[in-house]
XYZ file of C-alpha atoms in Angstrom:
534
model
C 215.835 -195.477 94.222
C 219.268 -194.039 92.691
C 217.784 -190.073 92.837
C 220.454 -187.498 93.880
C 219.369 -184.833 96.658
C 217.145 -182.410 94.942
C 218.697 -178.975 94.788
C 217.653 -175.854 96.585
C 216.515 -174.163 93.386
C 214.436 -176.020 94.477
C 201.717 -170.895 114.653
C 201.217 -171.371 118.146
C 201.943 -174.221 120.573
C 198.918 -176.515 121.928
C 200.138 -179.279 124.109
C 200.704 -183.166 122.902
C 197.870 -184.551 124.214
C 195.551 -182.768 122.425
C 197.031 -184.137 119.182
C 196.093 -187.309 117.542
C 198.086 -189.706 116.515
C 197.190 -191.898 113.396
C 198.057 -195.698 114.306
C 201.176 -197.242 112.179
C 200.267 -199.899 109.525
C 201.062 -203.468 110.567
C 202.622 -205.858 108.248
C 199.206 -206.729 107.488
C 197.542 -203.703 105.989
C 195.712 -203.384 109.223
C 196.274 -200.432 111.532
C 196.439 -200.882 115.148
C 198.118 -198.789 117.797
C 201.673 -199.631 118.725
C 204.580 -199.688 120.866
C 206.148 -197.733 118.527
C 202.928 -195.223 117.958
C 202.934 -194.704 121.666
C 206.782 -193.792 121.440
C 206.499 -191.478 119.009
C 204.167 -189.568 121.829
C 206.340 -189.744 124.281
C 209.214 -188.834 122.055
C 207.436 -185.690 120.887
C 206.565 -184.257 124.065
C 209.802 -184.721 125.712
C 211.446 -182.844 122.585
C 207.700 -180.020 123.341
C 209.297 -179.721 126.481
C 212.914 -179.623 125.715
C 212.444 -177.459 122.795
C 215.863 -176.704 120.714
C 218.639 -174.602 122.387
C 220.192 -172.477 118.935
C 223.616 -171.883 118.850
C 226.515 -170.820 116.570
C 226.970 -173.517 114.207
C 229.615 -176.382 114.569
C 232.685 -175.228 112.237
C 232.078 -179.153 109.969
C 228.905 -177.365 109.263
C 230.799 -174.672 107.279
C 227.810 -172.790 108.027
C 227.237 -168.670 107.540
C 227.225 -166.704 110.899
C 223.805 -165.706 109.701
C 222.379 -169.308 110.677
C 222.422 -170.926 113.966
C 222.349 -174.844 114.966
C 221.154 -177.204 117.786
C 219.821 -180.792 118.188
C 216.484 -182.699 118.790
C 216.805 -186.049 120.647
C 214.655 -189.182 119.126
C 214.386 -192.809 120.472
C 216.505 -195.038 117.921
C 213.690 -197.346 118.544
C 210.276 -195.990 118.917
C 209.186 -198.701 120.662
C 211.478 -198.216 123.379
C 211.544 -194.897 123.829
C 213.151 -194.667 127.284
C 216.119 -196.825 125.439
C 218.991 -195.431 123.548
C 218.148 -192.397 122.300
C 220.455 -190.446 119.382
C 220.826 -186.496 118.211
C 219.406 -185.453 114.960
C 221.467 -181.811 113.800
C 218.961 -178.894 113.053
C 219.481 -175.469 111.335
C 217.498 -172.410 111.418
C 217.184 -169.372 109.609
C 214.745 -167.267 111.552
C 212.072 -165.441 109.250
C 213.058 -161.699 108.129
C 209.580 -160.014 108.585
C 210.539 -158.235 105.313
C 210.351 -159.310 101.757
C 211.204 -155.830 100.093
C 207.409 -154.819 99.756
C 206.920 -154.446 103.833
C 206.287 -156.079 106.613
C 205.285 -159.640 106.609
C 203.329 -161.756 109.147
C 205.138 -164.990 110.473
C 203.378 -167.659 109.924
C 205.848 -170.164 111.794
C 208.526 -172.517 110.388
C 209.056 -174.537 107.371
C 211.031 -177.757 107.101
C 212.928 -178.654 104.452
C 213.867 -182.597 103.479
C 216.449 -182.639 100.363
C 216.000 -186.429 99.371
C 218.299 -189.271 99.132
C 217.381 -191.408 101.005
C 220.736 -189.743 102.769
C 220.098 -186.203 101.879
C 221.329 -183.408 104.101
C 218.905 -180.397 104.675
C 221.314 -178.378 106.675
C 221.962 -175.816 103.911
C 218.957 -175.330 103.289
C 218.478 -172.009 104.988
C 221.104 -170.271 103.326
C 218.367 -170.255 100.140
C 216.509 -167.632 102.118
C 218.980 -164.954 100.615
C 218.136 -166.076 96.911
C 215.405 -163.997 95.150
C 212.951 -167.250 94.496
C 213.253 -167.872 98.569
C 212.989 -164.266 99.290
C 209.014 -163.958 99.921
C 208.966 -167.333 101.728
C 212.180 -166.362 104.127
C 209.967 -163.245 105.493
C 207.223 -165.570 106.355
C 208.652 -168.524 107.491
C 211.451 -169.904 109.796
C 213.191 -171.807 107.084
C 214.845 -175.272 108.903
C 217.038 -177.757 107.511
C 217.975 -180.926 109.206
C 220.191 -183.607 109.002
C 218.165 -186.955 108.911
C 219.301 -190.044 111.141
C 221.908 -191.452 109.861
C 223.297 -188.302 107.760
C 226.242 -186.204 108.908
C 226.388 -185.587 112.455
C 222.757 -187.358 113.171
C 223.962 -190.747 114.903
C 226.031 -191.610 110.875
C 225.874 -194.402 109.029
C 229.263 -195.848 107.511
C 229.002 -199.584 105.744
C 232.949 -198.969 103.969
C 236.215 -197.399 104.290
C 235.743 -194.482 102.496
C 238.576 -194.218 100.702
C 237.236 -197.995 98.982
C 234.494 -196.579 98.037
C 235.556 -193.826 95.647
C 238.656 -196.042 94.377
C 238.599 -194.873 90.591
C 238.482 -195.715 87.798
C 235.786 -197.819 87.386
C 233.919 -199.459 84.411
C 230.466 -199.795 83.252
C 229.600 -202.017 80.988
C 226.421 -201.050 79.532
C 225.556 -204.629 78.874
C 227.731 -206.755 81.699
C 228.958 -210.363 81.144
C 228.627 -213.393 83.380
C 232.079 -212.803 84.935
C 231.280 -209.173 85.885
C 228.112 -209.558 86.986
C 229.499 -212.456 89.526
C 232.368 -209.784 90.611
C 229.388 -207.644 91.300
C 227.250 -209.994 93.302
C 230.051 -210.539 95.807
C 230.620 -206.911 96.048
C 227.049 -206.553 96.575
C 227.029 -209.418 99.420
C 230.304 -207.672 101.524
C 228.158 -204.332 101.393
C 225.457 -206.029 103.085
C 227.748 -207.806 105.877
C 229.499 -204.217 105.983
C 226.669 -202.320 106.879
C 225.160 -205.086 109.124
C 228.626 -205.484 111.416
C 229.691 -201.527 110.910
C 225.879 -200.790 112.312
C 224.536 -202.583 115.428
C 220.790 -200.702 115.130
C 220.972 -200.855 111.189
C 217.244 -201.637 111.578
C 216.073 -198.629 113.047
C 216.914 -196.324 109.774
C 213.649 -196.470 108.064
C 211.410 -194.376 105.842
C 208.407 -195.065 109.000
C 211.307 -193.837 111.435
C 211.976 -190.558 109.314
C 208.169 -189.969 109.164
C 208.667 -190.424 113.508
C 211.655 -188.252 113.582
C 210.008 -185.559 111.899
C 206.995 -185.112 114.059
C 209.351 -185.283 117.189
C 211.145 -182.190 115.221
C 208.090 -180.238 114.559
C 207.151 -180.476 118.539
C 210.765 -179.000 119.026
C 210.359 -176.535 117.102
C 207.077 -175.415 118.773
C 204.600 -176.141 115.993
C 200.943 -177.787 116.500
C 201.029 -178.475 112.827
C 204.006 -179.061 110.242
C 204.510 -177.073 107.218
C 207.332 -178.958 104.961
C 208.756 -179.066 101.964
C 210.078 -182.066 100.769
C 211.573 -183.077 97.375
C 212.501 -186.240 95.814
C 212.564 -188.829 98.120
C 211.499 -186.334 100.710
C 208.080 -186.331 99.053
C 207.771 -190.609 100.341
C 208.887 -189.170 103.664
C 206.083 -186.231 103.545
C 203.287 -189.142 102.334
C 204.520 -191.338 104.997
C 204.087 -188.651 107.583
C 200.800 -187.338 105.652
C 199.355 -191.060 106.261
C 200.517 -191.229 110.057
C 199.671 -188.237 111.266
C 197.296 -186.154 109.206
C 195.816 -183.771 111.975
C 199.294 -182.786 112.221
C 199.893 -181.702 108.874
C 199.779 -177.621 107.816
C 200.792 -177.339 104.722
C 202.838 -179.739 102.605
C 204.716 -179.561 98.969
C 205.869 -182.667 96.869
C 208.404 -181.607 95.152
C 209.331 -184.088 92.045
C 207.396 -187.249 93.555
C 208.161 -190.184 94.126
C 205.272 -192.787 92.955
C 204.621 -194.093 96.462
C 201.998 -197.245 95.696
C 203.637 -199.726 98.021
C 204.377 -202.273 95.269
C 206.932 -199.804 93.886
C 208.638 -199.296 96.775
C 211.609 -199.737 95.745
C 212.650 -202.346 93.009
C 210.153 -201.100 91.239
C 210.825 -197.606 90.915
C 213.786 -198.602 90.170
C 213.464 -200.275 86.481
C 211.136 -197.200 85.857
C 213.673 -194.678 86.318
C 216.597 -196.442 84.427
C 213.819 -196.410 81.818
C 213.282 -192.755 82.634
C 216.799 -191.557 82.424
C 217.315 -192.993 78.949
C 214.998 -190.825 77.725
C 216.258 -188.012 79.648
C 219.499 -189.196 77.683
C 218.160 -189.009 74.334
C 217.156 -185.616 75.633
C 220.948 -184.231 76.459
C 222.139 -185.640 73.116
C 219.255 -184.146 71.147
C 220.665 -180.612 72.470
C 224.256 -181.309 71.848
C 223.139 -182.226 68.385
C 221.500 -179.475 67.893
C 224.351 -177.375 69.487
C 226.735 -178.971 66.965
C 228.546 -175.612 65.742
C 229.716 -175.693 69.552
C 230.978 -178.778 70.738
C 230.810 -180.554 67.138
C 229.973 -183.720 68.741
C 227.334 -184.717 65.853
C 224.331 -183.622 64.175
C 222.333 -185.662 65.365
C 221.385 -187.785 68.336
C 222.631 -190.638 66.933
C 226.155 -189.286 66.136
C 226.198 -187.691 69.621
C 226.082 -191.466 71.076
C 228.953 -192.529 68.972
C 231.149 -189.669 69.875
C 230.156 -190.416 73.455
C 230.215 -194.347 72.755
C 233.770 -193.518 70.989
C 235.209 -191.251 74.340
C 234.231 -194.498 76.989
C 236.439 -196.959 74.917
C 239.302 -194.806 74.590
C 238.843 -193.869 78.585
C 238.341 -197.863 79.264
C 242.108 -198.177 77.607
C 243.312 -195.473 79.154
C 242.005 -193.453 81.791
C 241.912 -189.743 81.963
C 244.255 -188.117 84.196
C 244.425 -191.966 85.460
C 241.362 -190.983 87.915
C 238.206 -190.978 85.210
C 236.792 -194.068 83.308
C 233.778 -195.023 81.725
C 231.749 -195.569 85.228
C 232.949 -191.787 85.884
C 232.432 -191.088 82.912
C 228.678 -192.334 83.140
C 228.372 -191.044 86.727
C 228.569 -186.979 85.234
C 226.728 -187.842 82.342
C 224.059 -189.243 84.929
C 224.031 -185.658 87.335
C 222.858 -183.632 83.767
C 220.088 -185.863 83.426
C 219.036 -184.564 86.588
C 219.399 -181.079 86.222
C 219.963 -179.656 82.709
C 221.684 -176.705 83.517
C 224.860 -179.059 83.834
C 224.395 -179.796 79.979
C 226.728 -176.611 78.910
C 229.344 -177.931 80.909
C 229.693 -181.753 80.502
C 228.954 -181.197 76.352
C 232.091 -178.814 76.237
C 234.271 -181.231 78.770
C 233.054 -184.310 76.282
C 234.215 -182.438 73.763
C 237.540 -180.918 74.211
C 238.180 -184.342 75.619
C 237.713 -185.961 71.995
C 239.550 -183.126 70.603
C 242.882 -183.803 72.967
C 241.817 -182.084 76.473
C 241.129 -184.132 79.112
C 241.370 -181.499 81.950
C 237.824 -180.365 81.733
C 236.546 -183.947 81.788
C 238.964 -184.759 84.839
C 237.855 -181.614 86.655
C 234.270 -182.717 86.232
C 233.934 -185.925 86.602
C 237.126 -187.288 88.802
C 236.230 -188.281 92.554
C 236.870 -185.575 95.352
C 239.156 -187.129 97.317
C 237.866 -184.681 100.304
C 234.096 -185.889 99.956
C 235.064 -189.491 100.390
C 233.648 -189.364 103.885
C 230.183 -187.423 102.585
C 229.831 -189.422 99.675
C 229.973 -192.643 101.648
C 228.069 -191.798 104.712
C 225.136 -191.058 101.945
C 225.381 -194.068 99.717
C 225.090 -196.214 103.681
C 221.842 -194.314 104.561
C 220.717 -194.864 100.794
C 221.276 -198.478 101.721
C 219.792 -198.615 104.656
C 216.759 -196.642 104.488
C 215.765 -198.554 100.606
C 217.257 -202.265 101.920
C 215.032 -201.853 105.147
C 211.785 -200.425 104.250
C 210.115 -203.156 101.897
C 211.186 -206.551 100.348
C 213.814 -206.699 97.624
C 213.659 -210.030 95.566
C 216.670 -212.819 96.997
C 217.118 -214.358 94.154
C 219.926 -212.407 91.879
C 217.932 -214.132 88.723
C 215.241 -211.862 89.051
C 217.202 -209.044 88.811
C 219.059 -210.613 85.961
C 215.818 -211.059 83.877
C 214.430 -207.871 84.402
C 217.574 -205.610 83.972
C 218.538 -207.646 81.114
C 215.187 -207.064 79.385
C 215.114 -203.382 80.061
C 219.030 -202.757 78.939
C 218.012 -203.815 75.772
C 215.920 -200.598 75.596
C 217.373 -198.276 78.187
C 221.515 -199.393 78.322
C 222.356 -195.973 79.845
C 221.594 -196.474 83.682
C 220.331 -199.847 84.079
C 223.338 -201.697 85.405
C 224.498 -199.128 87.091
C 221.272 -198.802 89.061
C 221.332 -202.534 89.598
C 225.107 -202.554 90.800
C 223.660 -199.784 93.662
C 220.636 -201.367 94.775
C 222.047 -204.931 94.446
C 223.175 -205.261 98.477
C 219.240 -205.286 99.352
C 218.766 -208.465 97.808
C 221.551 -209.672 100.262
C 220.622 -207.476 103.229
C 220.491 -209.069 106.748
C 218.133 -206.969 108.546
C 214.326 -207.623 109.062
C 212.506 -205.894 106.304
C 209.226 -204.583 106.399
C 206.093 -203.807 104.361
C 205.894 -200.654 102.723
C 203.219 -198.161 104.572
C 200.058 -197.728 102.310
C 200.141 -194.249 101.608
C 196.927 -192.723 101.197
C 194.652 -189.670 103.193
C 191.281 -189.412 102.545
C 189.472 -186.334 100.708
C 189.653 -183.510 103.681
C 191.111 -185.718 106.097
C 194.329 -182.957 105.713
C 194.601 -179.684 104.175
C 195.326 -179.346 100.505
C 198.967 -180.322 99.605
C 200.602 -179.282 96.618
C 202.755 -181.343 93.911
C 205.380 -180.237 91.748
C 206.642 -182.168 88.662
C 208.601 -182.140 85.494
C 207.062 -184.049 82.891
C 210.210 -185.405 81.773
C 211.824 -185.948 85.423
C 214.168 -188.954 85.199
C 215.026 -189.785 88.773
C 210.895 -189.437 89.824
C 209.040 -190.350 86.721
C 206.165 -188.285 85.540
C 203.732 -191.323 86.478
C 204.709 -191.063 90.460
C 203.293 -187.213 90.600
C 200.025 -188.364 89.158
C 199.978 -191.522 91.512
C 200.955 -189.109 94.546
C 197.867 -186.864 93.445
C 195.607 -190.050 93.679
C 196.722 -191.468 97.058
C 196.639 -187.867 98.346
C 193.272 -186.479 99.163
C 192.499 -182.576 98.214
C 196.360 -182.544 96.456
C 196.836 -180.529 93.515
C 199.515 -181.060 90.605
C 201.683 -177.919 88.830
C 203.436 -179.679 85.982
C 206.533 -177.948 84.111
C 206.001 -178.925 80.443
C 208.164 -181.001 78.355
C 211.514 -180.529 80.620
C 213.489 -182.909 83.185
C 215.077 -181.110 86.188
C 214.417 -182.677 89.047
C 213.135 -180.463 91.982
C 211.463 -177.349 90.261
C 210.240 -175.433 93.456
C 212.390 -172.339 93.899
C 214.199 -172.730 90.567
C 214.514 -170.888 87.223
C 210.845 -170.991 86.348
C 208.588 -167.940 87.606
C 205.482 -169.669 87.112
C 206.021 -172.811 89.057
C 207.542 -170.471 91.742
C 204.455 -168.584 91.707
C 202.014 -171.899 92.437
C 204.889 -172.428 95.287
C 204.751 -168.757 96.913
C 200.686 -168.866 96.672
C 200.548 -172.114 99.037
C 203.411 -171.401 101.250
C 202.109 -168.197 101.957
C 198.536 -167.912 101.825
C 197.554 -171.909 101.387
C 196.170 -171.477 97.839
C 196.352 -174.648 95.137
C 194.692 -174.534 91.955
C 191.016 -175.048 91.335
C 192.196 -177.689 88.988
C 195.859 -178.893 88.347
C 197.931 -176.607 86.088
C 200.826 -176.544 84.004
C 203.283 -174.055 83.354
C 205.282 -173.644 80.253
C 208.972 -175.286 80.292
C 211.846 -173.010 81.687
C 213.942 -171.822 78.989
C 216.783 -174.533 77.421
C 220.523 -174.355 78.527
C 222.881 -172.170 76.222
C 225.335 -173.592 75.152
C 229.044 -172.477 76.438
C 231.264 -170.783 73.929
C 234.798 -172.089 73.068
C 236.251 -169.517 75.884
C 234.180 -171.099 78.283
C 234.641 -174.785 77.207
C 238.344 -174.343 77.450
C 238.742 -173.170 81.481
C 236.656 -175.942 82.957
C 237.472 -174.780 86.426
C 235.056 -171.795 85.684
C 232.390 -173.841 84.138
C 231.772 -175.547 87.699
């Protein structure tokens, strides 16, 4: 699923045994105990044990002094857990006691999972110092972590880096038979990349993640886990909800992923191209209606050929010779994840039309320094989608179906194709996609977020996440599209959040809150010194 790490803006110990641990699905839709089940036991009381020696953090971290680091050691394979075993990076901001009101009770520590699939967490307890975080930070412990496979937790790399942000690029909104061959054998070297680059390429799994994060929550001294998880870190929470419900405190779904196992993943995948293009016709509906500023059109309609007008002329002749149409496409993808980039990419659009390209070229050309990052995500991405359920073989499928839904939705189809394509190719074993599902009071109450007009989780994956999970309630932000809404710019979704972090409270009945308020547009200043608009 092509879904960009959600932004931030978005008790005592009892010993192992005394824990229960849910048996894994088989292939079959059966559960039975395993090799790996008994691993993850194992695993989890060796880390009980061990527990997490915090440190100053590594200077790659680029960390404050405020937060310290350590590790937590998990089997690559849970079903050998004596075999090799790899380090998973951990961050920890410890809980103030204070939120400006007095003292506050610690109620133990809260893990945060950012998405991806290749999402770093690490940062995340820097957001205790922001004024949404504030009330949560006295409580809690706030932890980040750096899933297998991400940064320093035993990477993944399937390119040369430097390959895989060579720019400029196109993207054909509508791709012909030669380009779409070109892309195939792309798609097939990624594969054989990631296979050779990756001898235990298996191992990086959504069911592994789910593992990894119990073994962290016995580190860090908790019976039960309280996490946070947005994005594709709400599959990971349902995964781990499924395994091992007794060990589950408190959970929030932020911006869900719909996790019925026949969606996972090509699925969700035509659903959100369809998704983003009406999260597109969203964008260019407010730079219509912000014509006095960027002039761009009137209406939605003229806003798509101005837009339609500044890919052909970048397609003959890139800007600053680093940003075509697929980089082009690539920044106008971010704002339909988060519309508070709107302001910015409207005004770069537009003094690029008018004879400026530097805005556009400070936005939207590749960073060079974050070839490393960007890569070592996009190979976890891989991984994790390619390995955890069955992708159709035959490129024809994906032909038909893409084909069919560019007629309608032309904005992100192809390019979501062009991403997901190596899984079709991919040379590991795959498996079948865990049934998420916990019974009415077989956990505590968990707590969704959503957007109604979320592009990279459509709407429709909250409300199948509130079927699947037993006693779960659903806050949904009216008529807007950012993706991740817990800890952001609107008070009353932040108050459902503070009300179950901190005293386990969902709503009677699912509620809504009124949308946050729309981007202003920049002024003509602004639009001009692009360097400040990031």
């Amino acid at each position: 699923m092509r879904a960009a790490a959600a932004r931030y803006g978005t008790a005592g110990t009892l010993a192992l045994s005394a824990l229960v641990v849910a048996p894994a699905q088989s292939a079959s839709g059966a559960t039975a105990p395993s090799a790996a089940d008994r691993g993850v036991v194992v695993a989890a009381e060796r880390a009980e044990a061990a527990g997490i020696r915090w440190g100053a953090c590594p200077k790659a971290e680029d960390m404050p002094p405020s937060l310290k680091c350590g590790t937590v050691v998990v089997p690559l394979d849970y079903a050998r857990p004596g075999g090799k075993q790899i380090r998973l990076t951990v961050s920890r901001a410890r809980a103030t006691g204070g939120d400006g009101r007095g003292k506050v009770a610690r109620q133990g520590s809260l893990v945060y999972n950012p998405g991806g699939p290749g999402g770093s967490g690490m940062h995340f307890p820097v957001m205790g110092i922001m004024p949404e975080w504030k009330r949560v930070a006295a409580a809690y412990d706030l932890v980040g972590y750096a899933p297998r496979g991400v940064g320093r937790s035993a990477p993944l790399s399937c390119q040369n880096p430097e390959r895989f942000i060579k720019a400029p690029t196109s993207a054909p909104s509508h791709p012909g038979a030669a380009y779409k061959k070109a892309r195939i054998a792309k798609a097939k070297a990624h594969a054989r990349g990631c296979a050779a680059r990756n001898p235990g390429l298996r191992h990086y799994t959504t069911l592994n993640n789910a593992r990894d994060l119990d073994v962290l929550r016995a580190a860090l001294g908790e019976r039960r886990l309280t996490f946070v998880g947005a994005s594709y870190g709400t599959y990971l929470g349902a995964v781990y909800a499924t395994l091992f419900p007794s060990h589950v405190r408190r959970m929030v779904f932020d911006s869900a992923v719909n996790p019925d196992p026949a969606q996972i993943w090509y699925r969700n995948n035509l659903d959100q191209s369809a998704a983003f293009e009406r999260r597109w016709a969203d964008f260019r509906a407010w730079m219509a209606k912000h014509h006095a500023a960027y002039g761009l059109g009137r209406t939605p309609e003229a806003v798509m050929r101005s837009y339609d007008r500044a890919n052909r002329k970048l397609a003959r002749e890139p800007a600053g010779g680093k940003v075509g149409p697929g980089e082009l496409q690539a920044a106008f993808l971010q704002a339909g994840y988060y519309d508070d980039y709107w302001p910015m990419r409207a005004a770069a659009l537009s003094q690029y039309l008018k004879g400026n390209p530097e805005p556009l070229v400070e936005q939207a050309a590749p960073e060079p320094r974050a070839a490393a990052e960007a890569e070592n995500v996009n190979a976890v991405y891989t991984a994790v989608e390619c390995n955890d359920a069955p992708w159709p073989t035959d490129f024809g499928t994906w032909d038909r179906d893409n084909s069919l839904l560019a007629r309608s939705a032309p904005f992100e189809t192809w390019e979501n194709v062009w991403m997901n394509l190596p899984c079709a190719y991919w040379p590991a074993p795959r498996q079948q996609p865990v049934d998420v599902r916990t019974a009415e009071g077989e956990l505590p109450p968990t707590l969704i977020l959503a957007g109604e007009r979320d592009a990279a989780t459509p709407y429709e994956g909250a409300l199948e996440m509130r079927r699947r999970m037993g006693g779960s309630a659903l806050v949904t932000e009216r008529g807007t599209g950012t993706h991740g809404i817990g800890g952001g710019g609107n008070a009353c979704v932040n108050r459902h959040l503070e009300a179950y972090l901190l005293k386990g409270r969902v709503p009677a009945r699912d509620a809504s809150c009124a949308p946050r308020r729309e981007p202003e547009p920049q002024t003509a200043e602004r639009a001009a010194r692009p360097a400040e608009a990031l």
